[in-house]
Structures are given as C-alpha cells and as structure tokens.
mmCIF file of C-alpha atoms in Angstrom:
data_model
loop_
_atom_site.group_PDB
_atom_site.id
_atom_site.type_symbol
_atom_site.label_atom_id
_atom_site.label_comp_id
_atom_site.label_asym_id
_atom_site.label_seq_id
_atom_site.Cartn_x
_atom_site.Cartn_y
_atom_site.Cartn_z
ATOM 1 C CA MET A 1123 13.942 42.393 -26.827
ATOM 2 C CA GLY A 1124 11.497 39.526 -26.979
ATOM 3 C CA ASN A 1125 7.720 39.810 -27.620
ATOM 4 C CA LEU A 1126 5.205 38.301 -25.193
ATOM 5 C CA CYS A 1127 2.378 36.174 -26.754
ATOM 6 C CA ALA A 1128 -1.137 36.350 -25.293
ATOM 7 C CA CYS A 1129 -3.240 33.151 -25.447
ATOM 8 C CA LEU A 1130 -6.941 33.800 -26.056
ATOM 9 C CA ALA A 1131 -9.621 31.227 -25.152
ATOM 10 C CA THR A 1132 -11.957 30.011 -27.924
ATOM 11 C CA GLN A 1133 -15.010 30.398 -25.669
ATOM 12 C CA PRO A 1134 -15.895 32.545 -22.681
ATOM 13 C CA VAL A 1135 -14.574 31.141 -19.408
ATOM 14 C CA LYS A 1136 -14.192 32.455 -15.960
ATOM 15 C CA LYS A 1137 -11.074 34.584 -15.770
ATOM 16 C CA LYS A 1138 -8.343 33.418 -13.452
ATOM 17 C CA PRO A 1139 -6.111 35.844 -11.659
ATOM 18 C CA ILE A 1140 -2.933 36.513 -13.597
ATOM 19 C CA LYS A 1141 0.179 35.566 -11.680
ATOM 20 C CA ARG A 1142 2.885 38.166 -11.870
ATOM 21 C CA LEU A 1143 6.352 36.830 -12.202
ATOM 22 C CA PRO A 1144 8.275 37.939 -9.157
ATOM 23 C CA ASN A 1145 11.387 38.517 -11.238
ATOM 24 C CA PRO A 1146 10.858 40.230 -14.623
ATOM 25 C CA PRO A 1147 14.537 41.272 -14.851
ATOM 26 C CA PRO A 1148 15.226 38.896 -17.766
ATOM 27 C CA GLN A 1149 13.367 41.441 -19.918
ATOM 28 C CA SER A 1150 15.214 44.298 -18.289
ATOM 29 C CA ASN A 1151 18.561 42.547 -18.633
ATOM 30 C CA THR A 1152 17.840 41.825 -22.270
ATOM 31 C CA SER A 1153 16.922 45.444 -22.811
ATOM 32 C CA ASN A 1154 20.074 46.612 -21.029
ATOM 33 C CA ARG A 1155 22.149 44.232 -23.076
ATOM 34 C CA TRP A 1156 20.769 45.651 -26.323
ATOM 35 C CA THR A 1157 21.286 49.167 -24.988
ATOM 36 C CA ARG A 1158 24.925 48.324 -24.350
ATOM 37 C CA ILE A 1159 25.277 46.794 -27.792
ATOM 38 C CA ARG A 1160 23.709 49.848 -29.434
ATOM 39 C CA SER A 1161 26.012 52.077 -27.385
ATOM 40 C CA SER A 1162 29.018 49.980 -28.404
ATOM 41 C CA ARG A 1163 28.017 50.168 -32.066
ATOM 42 C CA LYS A 1164 27.595 53.936 -31.870
ATOM 43 C CA GLU A 1165 30.994 54.377 -30.242
ATOM 44 C CA LYS A 1166 32.636 52.191 -32.868
ATOM 45 C CA LEU A 1167 30.932 54.211 -35.598
ATOM 46 C CA ASP A 1168 32.121 57.452 -33.974
ATOM 47 C CA ASP A 1169 35.636 56.030 -33.773
ATOM 48 C CA ALA A 1170 35.500 54.891 -37.394
ATOM 49 C CA LEU A 1171 34.337 58.354 -38.510
ATOM 50 C CA LEU A 1172 37.148 60.036 -36.616
ATOM 51 C CA GLN A 1173 39.670 57.624 -38.086
ATOM 52 C CA GLU A 1174 38.355 58.265 -41.616
ATOM 53 C CA GLN A 1175 38.688 62.004 -41.082
ATOM 54 C CA ALA A 1176 42.242 61.634 -39.811
ATOM 55 C CA LEU A 1177 43.194 59.369 -42.704
ATOM 56 C CA ALA A 1178 41.618 61.779 -45.179
ATOM 57 C CA ALA A 1179 43.635 64.644 -43.693
ATOM 58 C CA ALA A 1180 46.840 62.619 -43.966
ATOM 59 C CA ILE A 1181 46.098 61.703 -47.587
ATOM 60 C CA LEU A 1182 45.386 65.351 -48.441
ATOM 61 C CA PHE A 1183 48.716 66.267 -46.878
ATOM 62 C CA GLN A 1184 50.467 63.715 -49.076
ATOM 63 C CA GLN A 1185 48.708 65.089 -52.153
ATOM 64 C CA HIS A 1186 49.914 68.599 -51.287
ATOM 65 C CA GLN A 1187 53.457 67.255 -51.107
ATOM 66 C CA GLN A 1188 53.150 65.526 -54.453
ATOM 67 C CA ASN A 1189 51.800 68.735 -56.045
ATOM 68 C CA GLY A 1190 54.941 70.563 -55.012
ATOM 69 C CA SER A 1191 53.639 72.805 -52.229
ATOM 70 C CA LEU A 1192 55.995 71.203 -49.709
ATOM 71 C CA PRO A 1193 59.742 70.682 -50.144
ATOM 72 C CA PHE A 1194 59.821 66.898 -50.065
ATOM 73 C CA ASP A 1195 57.788 63.765 -50.536
ATOM 74 C CA ARG A 1196 57.927 61.619 -47.407
ATOM 75 C CA SER A 1197 55.995 58.817 -49.079
ATOM 76 C CA ALA A 1198 58.828 58.153 -51.522
ATOM 77 C CA SER A 1199 61.667 55.761 -50.681
ATOM 78 C CA LEU A 1200 64.478 58.147 -51.584
ATOM 79 C CA ARG A 1201 67.921 57.490 -50.216
ATOM 80 C CA TYR A 1202 69.282 60.811 -51.457
ATOM 81 C CA PRO A 1203 66.390 63.290 -51.039
ATOM 82 C CA ASN A 1204 66.617 66.817 -52.393
ATOM 83 C CA SER A 1205 67.071 69.264 -49.551
ATOM 84 C CA SER A 1206 67.637 72.410 -51.610
ATOM 85 C CA SER A 1207 64.050 73.690 -51.526
ATOM 86 C CA LYS A 1208 62.981 76.594 -49.372
ATOM 87 C CA LYS A 1209 61.506 75.913 -45.957
ATOM 88 C CA SER A 1210 58.837 77.901 -44.192
ATOM 89 C CA SER A 1211 57.594 77.791 -40.640
ATOM 90 C CA ASN A 1212 53.894 77.529 -40.017
ATOM 91 C CA ALA A 1213 51.895 78.218 -36.892
ATOM 92 C CA LEU A 1214 51.545 75.246 -34.615
ATOM 93 C CA PRO A 1215 48.243 73.429 -35.096
ATOM 94 C CA ARG A 1216 45.821 72.298 -32.454
ATOM 95 C CA SER A 1217 44.562 68.787 -32.998
ATOM 96 C CA SER A 1218 40.869 67.984 -33.202
ATOM 97 C CA SER A 1219 39.122 67.062 -29.977
ATOM 98 C CA SER A 1220 36.623 64.688 -31.563
ATOM 99 C CA ARG A 1221 35.565 61.730 -29.437
ATOM 100 C CA ALA A 1222 37.486 58.502 -29.893
ATOM 101 C CA ARG A 1223 37.346 54.922 -28.673
ATOM 102 C CA SER A 1224 39.910 52.146 -28.831
ATOM 103 C CA LEU A 1225 38.903 48.634 -29.805
ATOM 104 C CA THR A 1226 41.506 47.261 -27.404
ATOM 105 C CA ASP A 1227 40.326 49.445 -24.531
ATOM 106 C CA PRO A 1228 36.548 49.488 -25.173
ATOM 107 C CA LEU A 1229 33.475 51.047 -23.659
ATOM 108 C CA LEU A 1230 35.137 52.769 -20.731
ATOM 109 C CA GLN A 1231 33.962 56.282 -20.019
ATOM 110 C CA PRO A 1232 36.264 58.802 -18.293
ATOM 111 C CA HIS A 1233 34.066 58.742 -15.182
ATOM 112 C CA GLN A 1234 34.747 55.011 -14.870
ATOM 113 C CA LEU A 1235 38.468 55.634 -14.743
ATOM 114 C CA VAL A 1236 38.975 58.862 -12.825
ATOM 115 C CA ASN A 1237 37.176 60.794 -10.165
ATOM 116 C CA GLN A 1238 34.711 63.121 -11.869
ATOM 117 C CA ASP A 1239 35.154 65.478 -8.931
ATOM 118 C CA VAL A 1240 38.633 66.487 -10.085
ATOM 119 C CA LYS A 1241 38.796 70.143 -9.128
ATOM 120 C CA LEU A 1242 40.890 71.669 -11.874
ATOM 121 C CA ASP A 1243 41.193 74.958 -10.012
ATOM 122 C CA ASP A 1244 42.949 73.153 -7.173
ATOM 123 C CA LEU A 1245 45.658 71.741 -9.452
ATOM 124 C CA GLU A 1246 49.021 73.420 -9.887
ATOM 125 C CA THR A 1247 48.206 73.438 -13.600
ATOM 126 C CA ASN A 1248 45.518 71.941 -15.816
ATOM 127 C CA HIS A 1249 47.507 72.417 -19.032
ATOM 128 C CA PHE A 1250 49.146 69.416 -20.722
ATOM 129 C CA VAL A 1251 51.726 69.899 -23.483
ATOM 130 C CA LEU A 1252 52.173 66.706 -25.523
ATOM 131 C CA VAL A 1253 55.457 66.083 -27.343
ATOM 132 C CA HIS A 1254 55.574 63.252 -29.878
ATOM 133 C CA GLY A 1255 58.362 60.751 -30.468
ATOM 134 C CA GLY A 1256 60.695 60.284 -33.415
ATOM 135 C CA GLY A 1257 58.807 59.987 -36.699
ATOM 136 C CA PHE A 1258 55.459 60.802 -35.092
ATOM 137 C CA GLY A 1259 53.604 64.118 -34.983
ATOM 138 C CA ALA A 1260 50.896 65.882 -32.995
ATOM 139 C CA TRP A 1261 48.379 63.666 -34.842
ATOM 140 C CA CYS A 1262 49.319 60.627 -32.738
ATOM 141 C CA TRP A 1263 47.757 62.181 -29.606
ATOM 142 C CA TYR A 1264 44.225 62.552 -31.009
ATOM 143 C CA LYS A 1265 42.634 60.116 -28.529
ATOM 144 C CA THR A 1266 44.539 61.548 -25.556
ATOM 145 C CA ILE A 1267 43.548 65.093 -26.515
ATOM 146 C CA ALA A 1268 39.872 64.149 -26.786
ATOM 147 C CA LEU A 1269 39.794 62.393 -23.406
ATOM 148 C CA LEU A 1270 41.689 65.110 -21.516
ATOM 149 C CA GLU A 1271 39.674 67.967 -22.983
ATOM 150 C CA GLU A 1272 36.438 66.155 -22.200
ATOM 151 C CA VAL A 1273 37.145 66.315 -18.469
ATOM 152 C CA GLY A 1274 38.204 69.969 -18.634
ATOM 153 C CA PHE A 1275 41.959 69.969 -19.184
ATOM 154 C CA LYS A 1276 43.687 72.309 -21.617
ATOM 155 C CA VAL A 1277 45.846 70.415 -24.128
ATOM 156 C CA THR A 1278 48.473 71.539 -26.614
ATOM 157 C CA ALA A 1279 50.091 69.033 -28.992
ATOM 158 C CA ILE A 1280 53.321 70.196 -30.623
ATOM 159 C CA ASP A 1281 54.743 69.324 -34.042
ATOM 160 C CA LEU A 1282 58.534 69.436 -33.735
ATOM 161 C CA THR A 1283 60.625 70.680 -36.674
ATOM 162 C CA GLY A 1284 60.241 68.409 -39.705
ATOM 163 C CA SER A 1285 57.499 66.371 -38.018
ATOM 164 C CA GLY A 1286 53.743 66.065 -38.399
ATOM 165 C CA ILE A 1287 52.555 68.917 -40.625
ATOM 166 C CA HIS A 1288 55.584 71.122 -39.921
ATOM 167 C CA SER A 1289 56.835 72.182 -43.356
ATOM 168 C CA SER A 1290 60.583 71.692 -42.825
ATOM 169 C CA ASP A 1291 62.442 68.724 -44.263
ATOM 170 C CA ALA A 1292 63.724 66.369 -41.554
ATOM 171 C CA ASN A 1293 66.995 66.060 -43.504
ATOM 172 C CA SER A 1294 67.680 69.771 -42.963
ATOM 173 C CA VAL A 1295 67.558 69.586 -39.140
ATOM 174 C CA THR A 1296 71.131 69.797 -37.854
ATOM 175 C CA SER A 1297 70.749 70.206 -34.084
ATOM 176 C CA LEU A 1298 68.515 69.351 -31.149
ATOM 177 C CA SER A 1299 67.914 73.072 -30.613
ATOM 178 C CA GLN A 1300 66.513 73.385 -34.145
ATOM 179 C CA TYR A 1301 64.406 70.251 -33.769
ATOM 180 C CA VAL A 1302 62.890 71.407 -30.454
ATOM 181 C CA LYS A 1303 62.344 75.023 -31.590
ATOM 182 C CA PRO A 1304 58.502 74.763 -31.800
ATOM 183 C CA LEU A 1305 58.395 73.578 -28.175
ATOM 184 C CA ARG A 1306 60.912 76.219 -27.097
ATOM 185 C CA ASP A 1307 58.910 78.951 -28.826
ATOM 186 C CA PHE A 1308 55.723 77.795 -27.130
ATOM 187 C CA LEU A 1309 57.280 77.857 -23.667
ATOM 188 C CA GLU A 1310 58.957 81.218 -24.294
ATOM 189 C CA ASN A 1311 55.564 82.721 -25.146
ATOM 190 C CA LEU A 1312 53.850 81.168 -22.128
ATOM 191 C CA PRO A 1313 52.869 84.030 -19.763
ATOM 192 C CA GLU A 1314 54.969 84.379 -16.634
ATOM 193 C CA GLY A 1315 53.456 82.537 -13.709
ATOM 194 C CA ASN A 1316 51.844 79.901 -15.942
ATOM 195 C CA LYS A 1317 53.023 76.310 -15.753
ATOM 196 C CA VAL A 1318 52.410 73.215 -17.847
ATOM 197 C CA ILE A 1319 52.786 69.457 -17.560
ATOM 198 C CA LEU A 1320 55.207 68.300 -20.242
ATOM 199 C CA VAL A 1321 54.563 64.829 -21.675
ATOM 200 C CA GLY A 1322 57.216 63.239 -23.877
ATOM 201 C CA HIS A 1323 56.986 59.987 -25.827
ATOM 202 C CA ASP A 1324 59.973 58.079 -27.248
ATOM 203 C CA PHE A 1325 62.596 60.605 -28.484
ATOM 204 C CA GLY A 1326 60.241 63.274 -27.147
ATOM 205 C CA GLY A 1327 61.690 62.406 -23.732
ATOM 206 C CA ALA A 1328 65.026 63.940 -24.730
ATOM 207 C CA CYS A 1329 63.154 66.938 -26.150
ATOM 208 C CA ILE A 1330 61.226 67.702 -22.972
ATOM 209 C CA SER A 1331 64.455 67.227 -20.968
ATOM 210 C CA TYR A 1332 66.064 69.926 -23.139
ATOM 211 C CA ALA A 1333 63.069 72.198 -22.461
ATOM 212 C CA MET A 1334 63.129 71.466 -18.719
ATOM 213 C CA GLU A 1335 66.723 72.718 -18.576
ATOM 214 C CA LEU A 1336 65.725 75.960 -20.342
ATOM 215 C CA PHE A 1337 62.384 76.638 -18.604
ATOM 216 C CA PRO A 1338 62.275 74.827 -15.239
ATOM 217 C CA HIS A 1339 60.076 77.563 -13.765
ATOM 218 C CA LYS A 1340 57.404 76.915 -16.403
ATOM 219 C CA VAL A 1341 57.203 73.125 -15.985
ATOM 220 C CA ALA A 1342 55.152 71.776 -13.079
ATOM 221 C CA LYS A 1343 55.748 68.109 -13.896
ATOM 222 C CA ALA A 1344 57.385 66.067 -16.661
ATOM 223 C CA ILE A 1345 55.948 62.721 -17.746
ATOM 224 C CA PHE A 1346 58.060 60.319 -19.806
ATOM 225 C CA ILE A 1347 56.037 57.702 -21.727
ATOM 226 C CA ALA A 1348 58.236 54.862 -23.032
ATOM 227 C CA ALA A 1349 60.692 57.683 -23.548
ATOM 228 C CA ALA A 1350 64.381 58.487 -23.546
ATOM 229 C CA MET A 1351 65.133 59.764 -20.041
ATOM 230 C CA LEU A 1352 68.792 60.703 -20.246
ATOM 231 C CA LYS A 1353 71.443 61.709 -17.774
ATOM 232 C CA ASN A 1354 73.763 64.686 -18.189
ATOM 233 C CA GLY A 1355 76.205 64.262 -21.084
ATOM 234 C CA GLN A 1356 74.292 61.378 -22.696
ATOM 235 C CA SER A 1357 72.786 61.216 -26.182
ATOM 236 C CA THR A 1358 69.688 59.287 -27.187
ATOM 237 C CA LEU A 1359 71.669 57.149 -29.634
ATOM 238 C CA GLU A 1360 74.274 56.358 -26.990
ATOM 239 C CA MET A 1361 71.641 55.276 -24.476
ATOM 240 C CA PHE A 1362 69.854 52.959 -26.923
ATOM 241 C CA SER A 1363 73.071 51.602 -28.438
ATOM 242 C CA GLN A 1364 74.069 50.169 -25.088
ATOM 243 C CA GLN A 1365 71.000 47.940 -25.189
ATOM 244 C CA ALA A 1366 70.837 47.065 -28.895
ATOM 245 C CA THR A 1367 71.502 43.568 -30.215
ATOM 246 C CA SER A 1368 71.866 42.185 -33.731
ATOM 247 C CA ASP A 1369 68.286 40.929 -33.719
ATOM 248 C CA ASP A 1370 66.924 44.205 -32.337
ATOM 249 C CA LEU A 1371 63.730 45.122 -34.262
ATOM 250 C CA MET A 1372 64.539 48.819 -34.213
ATOM 251 C CA ARG A 1373 67.930 48.244 -35.788
ATOM 252 C CA GLN A 1374 66.408 46.027 -38.486
ATOM 253 C CA ALA A 1375 63.717 48.594 -39.320
ATOM 254 C CA GLN A 1376 66.043 51.600 -39.681
ATOM 255 C CA ILE A 1377 66.711 53.049 -43.137
ATOM 256 C CA PHE A 1378 69.368 55.770 -43.160
ATOM 257 C CA LEU A 1379 68.866 58.726 -45.501
ATOM 258 C CA TYR A 1380 71.819 60.627 -46.998
ATOM 259 C CA ALA A 1381 70.642 64.013 -48.263
ATOM 260 C CA ASN A 1382 74.261 65.196 -48.594
ATOM 261 C CA GLY A 1383 75.507 62.131 -50.457
ATOM 262 C CA ASN A 1384 76.619 58.682 -49.402
ATOM 263 C CA ASN A 1385 80.114 59.885 -48.504
ATOM 264 C CA GLN A 1386 78.638 62.124 -45.778
ATOM 265 C CA PRO A 1387 76.976 61.214 -42.453
ATOM 266 C CA PRO A 1388 73.271 60.281 -42.529
ATOM 267 C CA THR A 1389 70.843 63.186 -42.334
ATOM 268 C CA ALA A 1390 67.737 61.269 -41.206
ATOM 269 C CA ILE A 1391 66.415 57.856 -40.274
ATOM 270 C CA ASP A 1392 63.304 56.374 -41.818
ATOM 271 C CA LEU A 1393 61.521 53.216 -40.674
ATOM 272 C CA ASP A 1394 60.625 50.266 -42.876
ATOM 273 C CA LYS A 1395 56.844 50.531 -43.321
ATOM 274 C CA SER A 1396 56.489 46.739 -43.436
ATOM 275 C CA MET A 1397 57.890 46.531 -39.883
ATOM 276 C CA LEU A 1398 55.902 49.357 -38.274
ATOM 277 C CA LYS A 1399 53.212 47.148 -36.774
ATOM 278 C CA ASP A 1400 55.621 44.696 -35.139
ATOM 279 C CA LEU A 1401 57.915 47.464 -33.957
ATOM 280 C CA LEU A 1402 55.600 50.234 -32.749
ATOM 281 C CA PHE A 1403 51.992 49.041 -32.859
ATOM 282 C CA ASN A 1404 51.932 45.335 -31.944
ATOM 283 C CA GLN A 1405 48.935 45.875 -29.620
ATOM 284 C CA SER A 1406 47.240 48.753 -31.479
ATOM 285 C CA PRO A 1407 44.040 48.740 -33.601
ATOM 286 C CA ALA A 1408 44.583 48.184 -37.337
ATOM 287 C CA LYS A 1409 43.090 51.556 -38.264
ATOM 288 C CA ASP A 1410 45.581 53.391 -36.054
ATOM 289 C CA VAL A 1411 48.394 51.462 -37.733
ATOM 290 C CA ALA A 1412 46.983 52.579 -41.093
ATOM 291 C CA LEU A 1413 46.884 56.195 -39.911
ATOM 292 C CA ALA A 1414 50.504 56.001 -38.750
ATOM 293 C CA SER A 1415 51.693 54.363 -41.960
ATOM 294 C CA VAL A 1416 50.603 57.386 -44.028
ATOM 295 C CA SER A 1417 51.554 59.991 -41.428
ATOM 296 C CA MET A 1418 54.992 59.063 -40.055
ATOM 297 C CA ARG A 1419 58.007 60.955 -41.323
ATOM 298 C CA PRO A 1420 61.788 60.441 -41.153
ATOM 299 C CA ILE A 1421 63.582 61.225 -37.902
ATOM 300 C CA PRO A 1422 66.337 63.892 -38.057
ATOM 301 C CA PHE A 1423 69.641 62.169 -37.314
ATOM 302 C CA ALA A 1424 71.747 64.993 -35.801
ATOM 303 C CA PRO A 1425 69.488 65.557 -32.747
ATOM 304 C CA VAL A 1426 69.665 61.841 -31.884
ATOM 305 C CA LEU A 1427 73.473 62.140 -31.717
ATOM 306 C CA GLU A 1428 73.517 65.247 -29.544
ATOM 307 C CA LYS A 1429 74.550 64.933 -25.910
ATOM 308 C CA LEU A 1430 72.279 66.703 -23.436
ATOM 309 C CA SER A 1431 73.580 69.238 -20.943
ATOM 310 C CA LEU A 1432 71.373 68.838 -17.862
ATOM 311 C CA SER A 1433 71.925 70.433 -14.437
ATOM 312 C CA ASP A 1434 70.564 69.527 -11.027
ATOM 313 C CA LEU A 1435 69.673 73.171 -10.453
ATOM 314 C CA LYS A 1436 67.364 73.434 -13.488
ATOM 315 C CA TYR A 1437 66.445 70.070 -15.007
ATOM 316 C CA GLY A 1438 66.785 68.391 -11.606
ATOM 317 C CA SER A 1439 64.292 70.780 -10.004
ATOM 318 C CA VAL A 1440 61.368 69.514 -12.132
ATOM 319 C CA ARG A 1441 59.299 66.601 -10.826
ATOM 320 C CA ARG A 1442 59.641 63.595 -13.152
ATOM 321 C CA PHE A 1443 57.303 60.629 -13.647
ATOM 322 C CA TYR A 1444 57.852 57.622 -15.895
ATOM 323 C CA ILE A 1445 55.159 55.456 -17.541
ATOM 324 C CA GLU A 1446 56.453 52.059 -18.685
ATOM 325 C CA THR A 1447 54.875 50.074 -21.525
ATOM 326 C CA SER A 1448 55.044 46.335 -20.871
ATOM 327 C CA GLU A 1449 54.659 45.020 -24.461
ATOM 328 C CA ASP A 1450 57.028 47.499 -26.086
ATOM 329 C CA ASN A 1451 59.164 46.178 -28.973
ATOM 330 C CA ALA A 1452 60.839 49.513 -29.772
ATOM 331 C CA ILE A 1453 62.116 50.377 -26.291
ATOM 332 C CA PRO A 1454 61.830 47.047 -24.436
ATOM 333 C CA ILE A 1455 60.693 47.092 -20.831
ATOM 334 C CA THR A 1456 64.202 46.072 -19.724
ATOM 335 C CA VAL A 1457 65.612 49.242 -21.291
ATOM 336 C CA GLN A 1458 62.921 51.358 -19.658
ATOM 337 C CA GLU A 1459 63.649 49.781 -16.270
ATOM 338 C CA SER A 1460 67.355 50.430 -16.756
ATOM 339 C CA MET A 1461 66.693 54.145 -17.301
ATOM 340 C CA THR A 1462 64.438 54.507 -14.274
ATOM 341 C CA LYS A 1463 66.968 52.723 -12.048
ATOM 342 C CA GLU A 1464 69.872 54.851 -13.252
ATOM 343 C CA ILE A 1465 67.990 58.170 -13.009
ATOM 344 C CA PRO A 1466 65.087 57.485 -10.616
ATOM 345 C CA PRO A 1467 62.002 59.653 -11.155
ATOM 346 C CA GLU A 1468 59.518 60.517 -8.427
ATOM 347 C CA GLN A 1469 57.241 57.650 -9.484
ATOM 348 C CA VAL A 1470 57.281 54.807 -12.013
ATOM 349 C CA LEU A 1471 53.953 53.535 -13.333
ATOM 350 C CA ARG A 1472 53.319 50.687 -15.757
ATOM 351 C CA LEU A 1473 50.715 50.259 -18.495
ATOM 352 C CA LYS A 1474 50.092 46.546 -18.792
ATOM 353 C CA GLY A 1475 49.361 45.307 -22.295
ATOM 354 C CA ALA A 1476 50.579 48.544 -23.896
ATOM 355 C CA ASP A 1477 52.879 48.576 -26.916
ATOM 356 C CA HIS A 1478 55.257 51.417 -27.759
ATOM 357 C CA SER A 1479 52.252 53.589 -28.678
ATOM 358 C CA PRO A 1480 49.901 53.522 -25.662
ATOM 359 C CA PHE A 1481 47.965 56.514 -27.023
ATOM 360 C CA PHE A 1482 46.659 53.966 -29.567
ATOM 361 C CA SER A 1483 46.777 50.628 -27.706
ATOM 362 C CA LYS A 1484 45.683 51.775 -24.211
ATOM 363 C CA PRO A 1485 44.268 55.305 -24.540
ATOM 364 C CA GLN A 1486 41.864 55.092 -21.601
ATOM 365 C CA ALA A 1487 44.421 53.627 -19.207
ATOM 366 C CA LEU A 1488 46.981 56.225 -20.308
ATOM 367 C CA HIS A 1489 44.387 58.946 -19.757
ATOM 368 C CA LYS A 1490 43.815 57.701 -16.231
ATOM 369 C CA LEU A 1491 47.518 57.828 -15.380
ATOM 370 C CA LEU A 1492 47.950 61.321 -16.823
ATOM 371 C CA VAL A 1493 45.040 62.656 -14.781
ATOM 372 C CA GLU A 1494 46.223 60.900 -11.621
ATOM 373 C CA ILE A 1495 49.719 62.346 -12.019
ATOM 374 C CA SER A 1496 48.252 65.825 -12.496
ATOM 375 C CA LYS A 1497 46.516 65.456 -9.121
ATOM 376 C CA ILE A 1498 49.669 64.562 -7.176
ATOM 377 C CA SER A 1499 50.412 67.545 -4.985
ATOM 378 C CA SER A 1500 53.863 68.669 -3.947
ATOM 379 C CA THR A 1501 55.073 67.329 -0.608
#
C-alpha cells in the first residue's frame, strides 16, 4: 500500500529512458496482503455480529424465564427446583444459517476444504439431522449449520426435551423415550423413502442409537462425535463410570439436582459454570464459551441411567462412523478409543486439536469430515 515518489529536476535536462523494474510483485504482494487483512477483519466482524445476536437471543430467553413465561429458571443455582408448573411443547426451531468463522480455525473457505463439485443429487441423502449432547441445545450447531447449508446441504438441528429452547423442565424428564421424543417425532413424520444422516454429540450418541433402533430404514448413516456409542444393554452412566477416576473433571463439575427432595434420587445434573471452559471448551473461542455459559441447561438424570436395547437387525444395519476429539477433557480420547474398539464402526476419524466441542473449536475441519462421510458410497 505504499506511495511512489516522483523526483522532478530543477532545470530542463534531457530525459533518460525509465527503467522498468522486472519484478513489481512487491506492490502486488503488499496489496494482496492488505486484501487478506481486510477480508480477515470482515470475517471477524461477521463472526462477532453473529455471536452478539446469539448471545442476545440467549439473554432474551433468560429474561422470559425470569418473567414467569417458562416453568423454571435455569440460571439459578437451585438444588430443589420447583417442578410443579405446567409444561408445553413447542414446534422445533430451525437455527439461523448466518455465516460464521472460528478464531481457532481461521480464514478457510468451504472450497478450500471440500470438493466444490460435490453432486448432492448423487448422494444417498443430503439431509443432516444434528443432535446435541447433554446440557447443550440446537444452538451449539450454529457454525456447522451455516457451513453445511452454504454448500447445499439440508440441515435440521433438534432440541431434545428440556434442552435448548424446549419449554419442558429437565427435572421432569423420566425416561430416554421422553427425552428423545422431539427426534422420534421428526423421524416419524419424515416421508417414506426419505433418509437422513444422524449426527450425535456427547450424550446425543445414545439418543441417535435409540432412534436408529426405531427407524433404521430412515437413517442412511450415523455419525458419533465425541459421543456415547453404547452396546446392547449398556447405559451411558455405566459406560462412563468404568473410566471415571477421583480426579476426573466431569465428576468434579457435576452438581446433582433433587426436584423431588434430597431423600429421592437426583432428577437432573447441572455443571459448575466455573469449570465449563476447562471441561468442555478448552480449545474454543472465548465468545463461544460465553454463549454456552448462558445457554446450557441441566441434563435429565433418568435417561443417563437407562440401558439401551439395540439389535443387530435394526441398529446394527445402520452404517456408523466415529469422529474422535484429541484434546477432549470431558470424554478423554482413551475413552473414545475404548468405545470404538469394543463396538467398531465402519470408520474412525480424528479431529486433531479439537476439544469436546469441535463445532466451536474446529468448525471447518468438522465440516470437512461431515461432508466427506456423506460422500462415502455403500460397498
């Protein structure tokens, strides 16, 4: 971006030929560099705007709760919450598809990661259904939704019962069937002959497994992202308890809620907000941690205890893929490897440098893997 200075003679002299520099690229390189910087600034501004909108939506949601329009206040640290209020079921929301960029995965466009010539019509399905983990909601997928929709995929993000903006109280959920009902309803209403790719994160892995057993003919592929991938007769709590130690971060962060009194079993599990970053977001941008801190809700306890009934005929007929997260403090890589060895999926892929929430810490790399898995044809 420099300016060239012209030197003028003080008296007329014979003009000499001007020598052209054989290599003017320094100017061009400088210009390109500033173009890249401007582009980077614009993307960061776009990302900041999207984050502000998401945070504003979360804050508005909290205000609605505090004004009494919802049956509980998830921002309060109540050990014995009131579960007597009425519950209503709302239509499932679609998340915004606004453009997003991650500061830890910067300046990569979709065409730099995947083949732009992806022929969606040649795929078995171009429809992703995203299922969040325990405490999360459909909101956590906002970057993944934006990237997938930009290259032509159809995306549906589900809020499970008592999660995200679903109006039920997590303490009132007494079974896995009740917890997974929004996903079950969606798949039941899916037209015959249509298939989707189910994607489950964290406890969402158990949820998509439950759905695979019910609707194997409607699931083309199942992708487990740092998720509970259980065998028949196993519960999520049982699987994780085998790996837990006294210094386990997850165990330290858990706060049990007793809506029915302290002489009854817990009804939900909350997470210590001061430990969220170290536990779930140790590689994620600060603004995504802020979004999660005002958006996460307690995890219903009963579904975590429930043993899954999975058959080879139904659940076993669906193609499974597992994406490991190498810097995960919630479900350590050793636990993930143990699951994939005990119940081997078709393929295991690893996101290097990803924490437990790769949709925040490595959104572009996660996007690439999801698209590549969608392109794998049946053999």
